[in-house]
PDB file of C-alpha atoms and ligand atoms in Angstrom:
ATOM      1  CA  UNK A 546     103.166 108.952  85.806  1.00  0.00           C
ATOM      2  CA  UNK A 547     101.194 109.717  88.945  1.00  0.00           C
ATOM      3  CA  UNK A 548     101.870 107.559  92.019  1.00  0.00           C
ATOM      4  CA  UNK A 549      98.505 106.293  93.293  1.00  0.00           C
ATOM      5  CA  UNK A 550      97.596 107.151  96.860  1.00  0.00           C
ATOM      6  CA  UNK A 551      95.294 105.036  99.005  1.00  0.00           C
ATOM      7  CA  UNK A 552      94.238 106.986 102.090  1.00  0.00           C
ATOM      8  CA  UNK A 553      92.180 105.850 105.053  1.00  0.00           C
ATOM      9  CA  UNK A 554      89.688 108.295 106.499  1.00  0.00           C
ATOM     10  CA  UNK A 555      88.884 106.922 109.928  1.00  0.00           C
ATOM     11  CA  UNK A 556      86.441 109.770 110.643  1.00  0.00           C
ATOM     12  CA  UNK A 557      85.462 109.776 114.360  1.00  0.00           C
ATOM     13  CA  UNK A 558      86.609 106.224 114.979  1.00  0.00           C
ATOM     14  CA  UNK A 559      89.336 104.541 117.037  1.00  0.00           C
ATOM     15  CA  UNK A 560      90.747 105.467 120.406  1.00  0.00           C
ATOM     16  CA  UNK A 561      94.540 105.446 120.760  1.00  0.00           C
ATOM     17  CA  UNK A 562      94.315 101.922 122.110  1.00  0.00           C
ATOM     18  CA  UNK A 563      92.278 100.752 119.134  1.00  0.00           C
ATOM     19  CA  UNK A 564      94.646 102.531 116.746  1.00  0.00           C
ATOM     20  CA  UNK A 565      97.600 100.621 118.188  1.00  0.00           C
ATOM     21  CA  UNK A 566      95.867  97.264 117.735  1.00  0.00           C
ATOM     22  CA  UNK A 567      95.006  98.195 114.143  1.00  0.00           C
ATOM     23  CA  UNK A 568      98.565  99.261 113.285  1.00  0.00           C
ATOM     24  CA  UNK A 569     100.185  96.177 114.765  1.00  0.00           C
ATOM     25  CA  UNK A 570      98.066  94.140 112.395  1.00  0.00           C
ATOM     26  CA  UNK A 571      98.299  96.450 109.359  1.00  0.00           C
ATOM     27  CA  UNK A 572     102.010  97.273 109.190  1.00  0.00           C
ATOM     28  CA  UNK A 573     103.293  93.781 108.316  1.00  0.00           C
ATOM     29  CA  UNK A 574     100.390  93.227 105.903  1.00  0.00           C
ATOM     30  CA  UNK A 575     101.291  96.197 103.700  1.00  0.00           C
ATOM     31  CA  UNK A 576     105.101  96.270 103.837  1.00  0.00           C
ATOM     32  CA  UNK A 577     105.105  95.457 100.100  1.00  0.00           C
ATOM     33  CA  UNK A 578     102.649  98.231  99.132  1.00  0.00           C
ATOM     34  CA  UNK A 579     103.276  99.626  95.671  1.00  0.00           C
ATOM     35  CA  UNK A 580     101.129 102.706  96.128  1.00  0.00           C
ATOM     36  CA  UNK A 581     101.500 105.511  98.639  1.00  0.00           C
ATOM     37  CA  UNK A 582      99.492 104.826 101.808  1.00  0.00           C
ATOM     38  CA  UNK A 583      98.179 107.436 104.247  1.00  0.00           C
ATOM     39  CA  UNK A 584      96.127 107.101 107.423  1.00  0.00           C
ATOM     40  CA  UNK A 585      93.949 110.123 108.219  1.00  0.00           C
ATOM     41  CA  UNK A 586      93.025 109.723 111.852  1.00  0.00           C
ATOM     42  CA  UNK A 587      91.352 111.747 114.627  1.00  0.00           C
ATOM     43  CA  UNK A 588      93.531 114.467 116.192  1.00  0.00           C
ATOM     44  CA  UNK A 589      93.862 112.417 119.385  1.00  0.00           C
ATOM     45  CA  UNK A 590      95.378 109.514 117.442  1.00  0.00           C
ATOM     46  CA  UNK A 591      97.965 111.465 115.442  1.00  0.00           C
ATOM     47  CA  UNK A 592     100.898 111.211 117.856  1.00  0.00           C
ATOM     48  CA  UNK A 593     100.515 107.510 118.555  1.00  0.00           C
ATOM     49  CA  UNK A 594      99.948 106.613 114.895  1.00  0.00           C
ATOM     50  CA  UNK A 595     102.939 108.713 113.834  1.00  0.00           C
ATOM     51  CA  UNK A 596     105.084 106.929 116.409  1.00  0.00           C
ATOM     52  CA  UNK A 597     103.925 103.490 115.322  1.00  0.00           C
ATOM     53  CA  UNK A 598     104.520 104.012 111.574  1.00  0.00           C
ATOM     54  CA  UNK A 599     108.080 105.203 112.157  1.00  0.00           C
ATOM     55  CA  UNK A 600     110.440 103.272 109.892  1.00  0.00           C
ATOM     56  CA  UNK A 601     107.645 102.443 107.407  1.00  0.00           C
ATOM     57  CA  UNK A 602     106.544 104.424 104.354  1.00  0.00           C
ATOM     58  CA  UNK A 603     103.043 104.964 105.749  1.00  0.00           C
ATOM     59  CA  UNK A 604     102.036 108.655 105.836  1.00  0.00           C
ATOM     60  CA  UNK A 605      99.803 110.189 108.481  1.00  0.00           C
ATOM     61  CA  UNK A 606      97.037 112.725 107.977  1.00  0.00           C
ATOM     62  CA  UNK A 607      94.568 114.801 109.980  1.00  0.00           C
ATOM     63  CA  UNK A 608      90.932 115.282 108.971  1.00  0.00           C
ATOM     64  CA  UNK A 609      90.629 119.040 109.459  1.00  0.00           C
ATOM     65  CA  UNK A 610      92.593 122.156 110.415  1.00  0.00           C
ATOM     66  CA  UNK A 611      91.699 125.719 111.306  1.00  0.00           C
ATOM     67  CA  UNK A 612      92.715 128.428 108.854  1.00  0.00           C
ATOM     68  CA  UNK A 613      94.009 130.933 111.406  1.00  0.00           C
ATOM     69  CA  UNK A 614      97.609 130.760 112.626  1.00  0.00           C
ATOM     70  CA  UNK A 615      96.561 130.861 116.266  1.00  0.00           C
ATOM     71  CA  UNK A 616      94.180 132.682 118.565  1.00  0.00           C
ATOM     72  CA  UNK A 617      90.788 132.649 120.206  1.00  0.00           C
ATOM     73  CA  UNK A 618      89.201 129.705 118.375  1.00  0.00           C
ATOM     74  CA  UNK A 619      88.140 127.403 121.177  1.00  0.00           C
ATOM     75  CA  UNK A 620      88.274 123.763 120.206  1.00  0.00           C
ATOM     76  CA  UNK A 621      90.246 124.250 116.993  1.00  0.00           C
ATOM     77  CA  UNK A 622      93.647 122.944 115.862  1.00  0.00           C
ATOM     78  CA  UNK A 623      96.193 124.949 113.839  1.00  0.00           C
ATOM     79  CA  UNK A 624      98.483 123.929 110.993  1.00  0.00           C
ATOM     80  CA  UNK A 625     101.496 124.603 113.240  1.00  0.00           C
ATOM     81  CA  UNK A 626     100.174 122.118 115.790  1.00  0.00           C
ATOM     82  CA  UNK A 627      99.845 119.470 113.074  1.00  0.00           C
ATOM     83  CA  UNK A 628     103.262 120.283 111.652  1.00  0.00           C
ATOM     84  CA  UNK A 629     104.807 119.799 115.073  1.00  0.00           C
ATOM     85  CA  UNK A 630     103.411 116.246 115.086  1.00  0.00           C
ATOM     86  CA  UNK A 631     105.010 115.740 111.633  1.00  0.00           C
ATOM     87  CA  UNK A 632     101.654 115.158 110.009  1.00  0.00           C
ATOM     88  CA  UNK A 633     101.921 114.782 106.219  1.00  0.00           C
ATOM     89  CA  UNK A 634      98.361 115.225 104.924  1.00  0.00           C
ATOM     90  CA  UNK A 635      95.174 117.034 105.975  1.00  0.00           C
ATOM     91  CA  UNK A 636      91.728 116.232 104.575  1.00  0.00           C
ATOM     92  CA  UNK A 637      90.036 119.519 103.703  1.00  0.00           C
ATOM     93  CA  UNK A 638      86.392 120.109 102.815  1.00  0.00           C
ATOM     94  CA  UNK A 639      85.080 116.586 103.380  1.00  0.00           C
ATOM     95  CA  UNK A 640      81.360 116.514 102.589  1.00  0.00           C
ATOM     96  CA  UNK A 641      80.560 115.668 106.226  1.00  0.00           C
ATOM     97  CA  UNK A 642      82.305 118.885 107.245  1.00  0.00           C
ATOM     98  CA  UNK A 643      80.473 120.823 104.550  1.00  0.00           C
ATOM     99  CA  UNK A 644      77.166 119.270 105.615  1.00  0.00           C
ATOM    100  CA  UNK A 645      77.398 119.264 109.433  1.00  0.00           C
ATOM    101  CA  UNK A 646      80.001 121.891 110.285  1.00  0.00           C
ATOM    102  CA  UNK A 647      79.310 124.745 107.905  1.00  0.00           C
ATOM    103  CA  UNK A 648      82.393 124.263 105.733  1.00  0.00           C
ATOM    104  CA  UNK A 649      82.150 126.372 102.580  1.00  0.00           C
ATOM    105  CA  UNK A 650      84.253 126.798  99.440  1.00  0.00           C
ATOM    106  CA  UNK A 651      85.620 129.924 101.102  1.00  0.00           C
ATOM    107  CA  UNK A 652      86.707 128.175 104.317  1.00  0.00           C
ATOM    108  CA  UNK A 653      88.113 125.335 102.212  1.00  0.00           C
ATOM    109  CA  UNK A 654      90.180 127.903 100.312  1.00  0.00           C
ATOM    110  CA  UNK A 655      91.545 129.412 103.537  1.00  0.00           C
ATOM    111  CA  UNK A 656      92.310 126.007 105.032  1.00  0.00           C
ATOM    112  CA  UNK A 657      94.229 124.908 101.935  1.00  0.00           C
ATOM    113  CA  UNK A 658      96.250 128.140 102.230  1.00  0.00           C
ATOM    114  CA  UNK A 659      96.958 127.414 105.910  1.00  0.00           C
ATOM    115  CA  UNK A 660      98.206 123.916 104.990  1.00  0.00           C
ATOM    116  CA  UNK A 661     100.408 125.135 102.159  1.00  0.00           C
ATOM    117  CA  UNK A 662     101.948 127.823 104.351  1.00  0.00           C
ATOM    118  CA  UNK A 663     103.173 125.087 106.707  1.00  0.00           C
ATOM    119  CA  UNK A 664     104.035 122.569 103.984  1.00  0.00           C
ATOM    120  CA  UNK A 665     101.204 120.211 104.904  1.00  0.00           C
ATOM    121  CA  UNK A 666      99.629 118.398 101.968  1.00  0.00           C
ATOM    122  CA  UNK A 667      95.894 118.985 101.616  1.00  0.00           C
ATOM    123  CA  UNK A 668      93.586 116.240 100.343  1.00  0.00           C
ATOM    124  CA  UNK A 669      90.777 118.436  99.039  1.00  0.00           C
ATOM    125  CA  UNK A 670      87.363 116.780  98.788  1.00  0.00           C
ATOM    126  CA  UNK A 671      84.859 117.725  96.111  1.00  0.00           C
ATOM    127  CA  UNK A 672      81.662 116.030  95.032  1.00  0.00           C
ATOM    128  CA  UNK A 673      77.993 116.471  94.250  1.00  0.00           C
ATOM    129  CA  UNK A 674      74.979 115.512  96.371  1.00  0.00           C
ATOM    130  CA  UNK A 675      72.283 113.168  95.072  1.00  0.00           C
ATOM    131  CA  UNK A 676      69.981 116.129  94.517  1.00  0.00           C
ATOM    132  CA  UNK A 677      72.625 117.971  92.506  1.00  0.00           C
ATOM    133  CA  UNK A 678      73.356 114.863  90.474  1.00  0.00           C
ATOM    134  CA  UNK A 679      69.695 114.244  89.731  1.00  0.00           C
ATOM    135  CA  UNK A 680      69.298 117.884  88.785  1.00  0.00           C
ATOM    136  CA  UNK A 681      72.103 117.544  86.231  1.00  0.00           C
ATOM    137  CA  UNK A 682      74.324 119.890  88.216  1.00  0.00           C
ATOM    138  CA  UNK A 683      77.334 117.629  88.846  1.00  0.00           C
ATOM    139  CA  UNK A 684      79.736 119.443  86.517  1.00  0.00           C
ATOM    140  CA  UNK A 685      78.572 122.869  87.620  1.00  0.00           C
ATOM    141  CA  UNK A 686      79.060 122.003  91.306  1.00  0.00           C
ATOM    142  CA  UNK A 687      82.502 120.489  90.744  1.00  0.00           C
ATOM    143  CA  UNK A 688      83.591 123.457  88.649  1.00  0.00           C
ATOM    144  CA  UNK A 689      82.532 125.829  91.426  1.00  0.00           C
ATOM    145  CA  UNK A 690      84.169 123.804  94.204  1.00  0.00           C
ATOM    146  CA  UNK A 691      87.436 123.770  92.262  1.00  0.00           C
ATOM    147  CA  UNK A 692      87.342 127.404  91.120  1.00  0.00           C
ATOM    148  CA  UNK A 693      86.487 128.747  94.587  1.00  0.00           C
ATOM    149  CA  UNK A 694      88.424 126.186  96.625  1.00  0.00           C
ATOM    150  CA  UNK A 695      91.664 126.762  94.733  1.00  0.00           C
ATOM    151  CA  UNK A 696      91.232 130.496  94.110  1.00  0.00           C
ATOM    152  CA  UNK A 697      94.532 132.357  94.284  1.00  0.00           C
ATOM    153  CA  UNK A 698      96.914 129.403  94.328  1.00  0.00           C
ATOM    154  CA  UNK A 699      99.963 129.211  92.102  1.00  0.00           C
ATOM    155  CA  UNK A 700     100.944 126.347  89.816  1.00  0.00           C
ATOM    156  CA  UNK A 701     103.712 125.229  92.159  1.00  0.00           C
ATOM    157  CA  UNK A 702     101.213 124.875  95.038  1.00  0.00           C
ATOM    158  CA  UNK A 703      99.611 121.984  93.160  1.00  0.00           C
ATOM    159  CA  UNK A 704     102.697 119.835  93.788  1.00  0.00           C
ATOM    160  CA  UNK A 705     101.380 119.362  97.278  1.00  0.00           C
ATOM    161  CA  UNK A 706      97.662 119.098  96.544  1.00  0.00           C
ATOM    162  CA  UNK A 707      95.675 115.871  96.206  1.00  0.00           C
ATOM    163  CA  UNK A 708      92.011 116.021  95.164  1.00  0.00           C
ATOM    164  CA  UNK A 709      89.440 113.454  96.267  1.00  0.00           C
ATOM    165  CA  UNK A 710      86.310 113.144  94.142  1.00  0.00           C
ATOM    166  CA  UNK A 711      83.677 111.903  96.561  1.00  0.00           C
ATOM    167  CA  UNK A 712      80.115 111.878  95.280  1.00  0.00           C
ATOM    168  CA  UNK A 713      78.136 112.524  98.468  1.00  0.00           C
ATOM    169  CA  UNK A 714      75.511 109.905  97.565  1.00  0.00           C
ATOM    170  CA  UNK A 715      78.216 107.225  97.526  1.00  0.00           C
ATOM    171  CA  UNK A 716      79.708 107.982 100.938  1.00  0.00           C
ATOM    172  CA  UNK A 717      78.890 105.402 103.588  1.00  0.00           C
ATOM    173  CA  UNK A 718      75.972 104.123 101.527  1.00  0.00           C
ATOM    174  CA  UNK A 719      77.492 100.976 100.030  1.00  0.00           C
ATOM    175  CA  UNK A 720      76.635 102.444  96.599  1.00  0.00           C
ATOM    176  CA  UNK A 721      79.876 103.279  94.856  1.00  0.00           C
ATOM    177  CA  UNK A 722      80.006 105.182  91.578  1.00  0.00           C
ATOM    178  CA  UNK A 723      80.640 102.823  88.666  1.00  0.00           C
ATOM    179  CA  UNK A 724      84.243 102.813  87.530  1.00  0.00           C
ATOM    180  CA  UNK A 725      83.229 104.374  84.193  1.00  0.00           C
ATOM    181  CA  UNK A 726      81.311 107.120  85.938  1.00  0.00           C
ATOM    182  CA  UNK A 727      84.061 107.863  88.439  1.00  0.00           C
ATOM    183  CA  UNK A 728      86.633 107.825  85.646  1.00  0.00           C
ATOM    184  CA  UNK A 729      84.620 110.229  83.505  1.00  0.00           C
ATOM    185  CA  UNK A 730      83.939 112.623  86.366  1.00  0.00           C
ATOM    186  CA  UNK A 731      87.573 112.647  87.471  1.00  0.00           C
ATOM    187  CA  UNK A 732      88.469 113.285  83.834  1.00  0.00           C
ATOM    188  CA  UNK A 733      86.151 116.272  83.959  1.00  0.00           C
ATOM    189  CA  UNK A 734      87.865 117.548  87.135  1.00  0.00           C
ATOM    190  CA  UNK A 735      91.211 117.374  85.367  1.00  0.00           C
ATOM    191  CA  UNK A 736      89.709 119.246  82.431  1.00  0.00           C
ATOM    192  CA  UNK A 737      88.690 122.024  84.835  1.00  0.00           C
ATOM    193  CA  UNK A 738      92.221 122.091  86.289  1.00  0.00           C
ATOM    194  CA  UNK A 739      93.574 122.547  82.757  1.00  0.00           C
ATOM    195  CA  UNK A 740      91.679 125.834  82.537  1.00  0.00           C
ATOM    196  CA  UNK A 741      93.703 127.218  85.437  1.00  0.00           C
ATOM    197  CA  UNK A 742      97.029 125.416  85.234  1.00  0.00           C
ATOM    198  CA  UNK A 743      99.691 124.649  82.661  1.00  0.00           C
ATOM    199  CA  UNK A 744      99.308 121.148  81.284  1.00  0.00           C
ATOM    200  CA  UNK A 745     102.598 120.020  82.862  1.00  0.00           C
ATOM    201  CA  UNK A 746     101.039 120.738  86.274  1.00  0.00           C
ATOM    202  CA  UNK A 747      97.404 119.706  85.732  1.00  0.00           C
ATOM    203  CA  UNK A 748      98.526 116.277  84.514  1.00  0.00           C
ATOM    204  CA  UNK A 749     100.494 115.678  87.697  1.00  0.00           C
ATOM    205  CA  UNK A 750      97.782 116.391  90.273  1.00  0.00           C
ATOM    206  CA  UNK A 751      96.558 113.150  91.806  1.00  0.00           C
ATOM    207  CA  UNK A 752      92.780 112.719  91.924  1.00  0.00           C
ATOM    208  CA  UNK A 753      91.363 109.966  94.139  1.00  0.00           C
ATOM    209  CA  UNK A 754      87.933 108.422  94.117  1.00  0.00           C
ATOM    210  CA  UNK A 755      86.060 108.090  97.424  1.00  0.00           C
ATOM    211  CA  UNK A 756      82.666 106.662  98.324  1.00  0.00           C
ATOM    212  CA  UNK A 757      82.070 103.048  99.371  1.00  0.00           C
ATOM    213  CA  UNK A 758      85.397 101.890  97.972  1.00  0.00           C
ATOM    214  CA  UNK A 759      86.280  98.432  99.312  1.00  0.00           C
ATOM    215  CA  UNK A 760      88.313  95.311  98.601  1.00  0.00           C
ATOM    216  CA  UNK A 761      85.615  94.112  96.185  1.00  0.00           C
ATOM    217  CA  UNK A 762      85.521  97.133  93.896  1.00  0.00           C
ATOM    218  CA  UNK A 763      89.019  98.591  94.264  1.00  0.00           C
ATOM    219  CA  UNK A 764      90.578  96.574  91.444  1.00  0.00           C
ATOM    220  CA  UNK A 765      88.017  97.724  88.929  1.00  0.00           C
ATOM    221  CA  UNK A 766      88.172 101.352  90.089  1.00  0.00           C
ATOM    222  CA  UNK A 767      91.975 101.420  90.143  1.00  0.00           C
ATOM    223  CA  UNK A 768      92.142  99.961  86.627  1.00  0.00           C
ATOM    224  CA  UNK A 769      90.718 103.226  85.281  1.00  0.00           C
ATOM    225  CA  UNK A 770      93.293 105.625  83.837  1.00  0.00           C
ATOM    226  CA  UNK A 771      91.971 108.765  85.567  1.00  0.00           C
ATOM    227  CA  UNK A 772      91.617 107.295  89.077  1.00  0.00           C
ATOM    228  CA  UNK A 773      94.814 107.874  91.056  1.00  0.00           C
ATOM    229  CA  UNK A 774      93.819 106.263  94.332  1.00  0.00           C
ATOM    230  CA  UNK A 775      91.094 106.154  96.903  1.00  0.00           C
ATOM    231  CA  UNK A 776      89.889 107.843 100.062  1.00  0.00           C
ATOM    232  CA  UNK A 777      88.390 105.072 102.113  1.00  0.00           C
ATOM    233  CA  UNK A 778      86.039 105.454 105.048  1.00  0.00           C
ATOM    234  CA  UNK A 779      84.274 102.439 106.520  1.00  0.00           C
ATOM    235  CA  UNK A 780      86.423  99.865 104.712  1.00  0.00           C
ATOM    236  CA  UNK A 781      89.565 101.411 106.233  1.00  0.00           C
ATOM    237  CA  UNK A 782      88.634 100.495 109.804  1.00  0.00           C
ATOM    238  CA  UNK A 783      89.623  96.819 109.621  1.00  0.00           C
ATOM    239  CA  UNK A 784      93.317  96.169 108.992  1.00  0.00           C
ATOM    240  CA  UNK A 785      92.820  93.105 106.826  1.00  0.00           C
ATOM    241  CA  UNK A 786      90.236  94.802 104.609  1.00  0.00           C
ATOM    242  CA  UNK A 787      92.298  97.975 104.298  1.00  0.00           C
ATOM    243  CA  UNK A 788      95.411  95.928 103.432  1.00  0.00           C
ATOM    244  CA  UNK A 789      93.438  94.253 100.632  1.00  0.00           C
ATOM    245  CA  UNK A 790      92.489  97.671  99.302  1.00  0.00           C
ATOM    246  CA  UNK A 791      96.128  98.750  99.374  1.00  0.00           C
ATOM    247  CA  UNK A 792      96.834  95.648  97.245  1.00  0.00           C
ATOM    248  CA  UNK A 793      93.960  96.551  94.875  1.00  0.00           C
ATOM    249  CA  UNK A 794      91.848  93.610  96.006  1.00  0.00           C
ATOM    250  CA  UNK A 795      94.516  90.972  96.635  1.00  0.00           C
ATOM    251  CA  UNK A 796      94.745  89.496 100.162  1.00  0.00           C
TER     252      UNK A 796
HETATM  253  P1  PGA B 440      83.096 105.524 102.787  1.00  0.00           P
HETATM  254  O1  PGA B 440      83.628 107.003 103.134  1.00  0.00           O
HETATM  255  O2  PGA B 440      84.272 104.774 102.220  1.00  0.00           O
HETATM  256  O3  PGA B 440      82.644 104.967 104.107  1.00  0.00           O
HETATM  257  O4  PGA B 440      82.010 105.671 101.802  1.00  0.00           O
HETATM  258  C1  PGA B 440      84.519 107.657 102.271  1.00  0.00           C
HETATM  259  C2  PGA B 440      84.791 109.043 102.811  1.00  0.00           C
HETATM  260  O5  PGA B 440      83.881 109.646 103.374  1.00  0.00           O
HETATM  261  O6  PGA B 440      85.919 109.559 102.682  1.00  0.00           O
END
């Protein structure tokens, strides 16, 4: 059995002050959570969020990392720096990073390696654009993102890896994939993993759905056998709404 993971992706939202207000409200609301919960927050919020979740089961994640150990990379953050803050997860290859910041399958591959070397858990995002979907390229794109993104990793590395299937056309648009569609596509992703991994490993990798997931559609999405959690953007910014998502729609 795979333990579902509901992760917030705050993107470029919340100052430290706002993060504190959010956590004071959220922590008591989700003390009974049955799934794993992670908050992926801006770099500037990591220390304060980590401090505030102490004593709870809530995990903390970053939204990016540089692939080099250290050096002349002005403005970048290394895996060591995140490890020092006791960060658990790092989102890698989010479509916004691929679209606006030149992230490629190759840089995704190097960043996953940098995470694994420091025992950080990557949440690796894959997903097709609207154009690719309409051109019938969804499977081809996902196959490439997985083949190139995970090139060179060993079976045991997949213990630490979470995959997020995020169709780009569903992100921030209010148009989520239907549960059947998301389930089928995640099933396809697992089929691709089976080509590269022994079944005992491929069956254990958790694959989340992301893209306009909210308290209204989470129950339906989470009822699907292939969907092991969610990566939640806009609906993760309000504590009450995010708590409902953690409870699969219940208040
Ligand atoms: P959304 O974002 O929930 O606002 O669609 C999801 C994501 O980008 O991870």
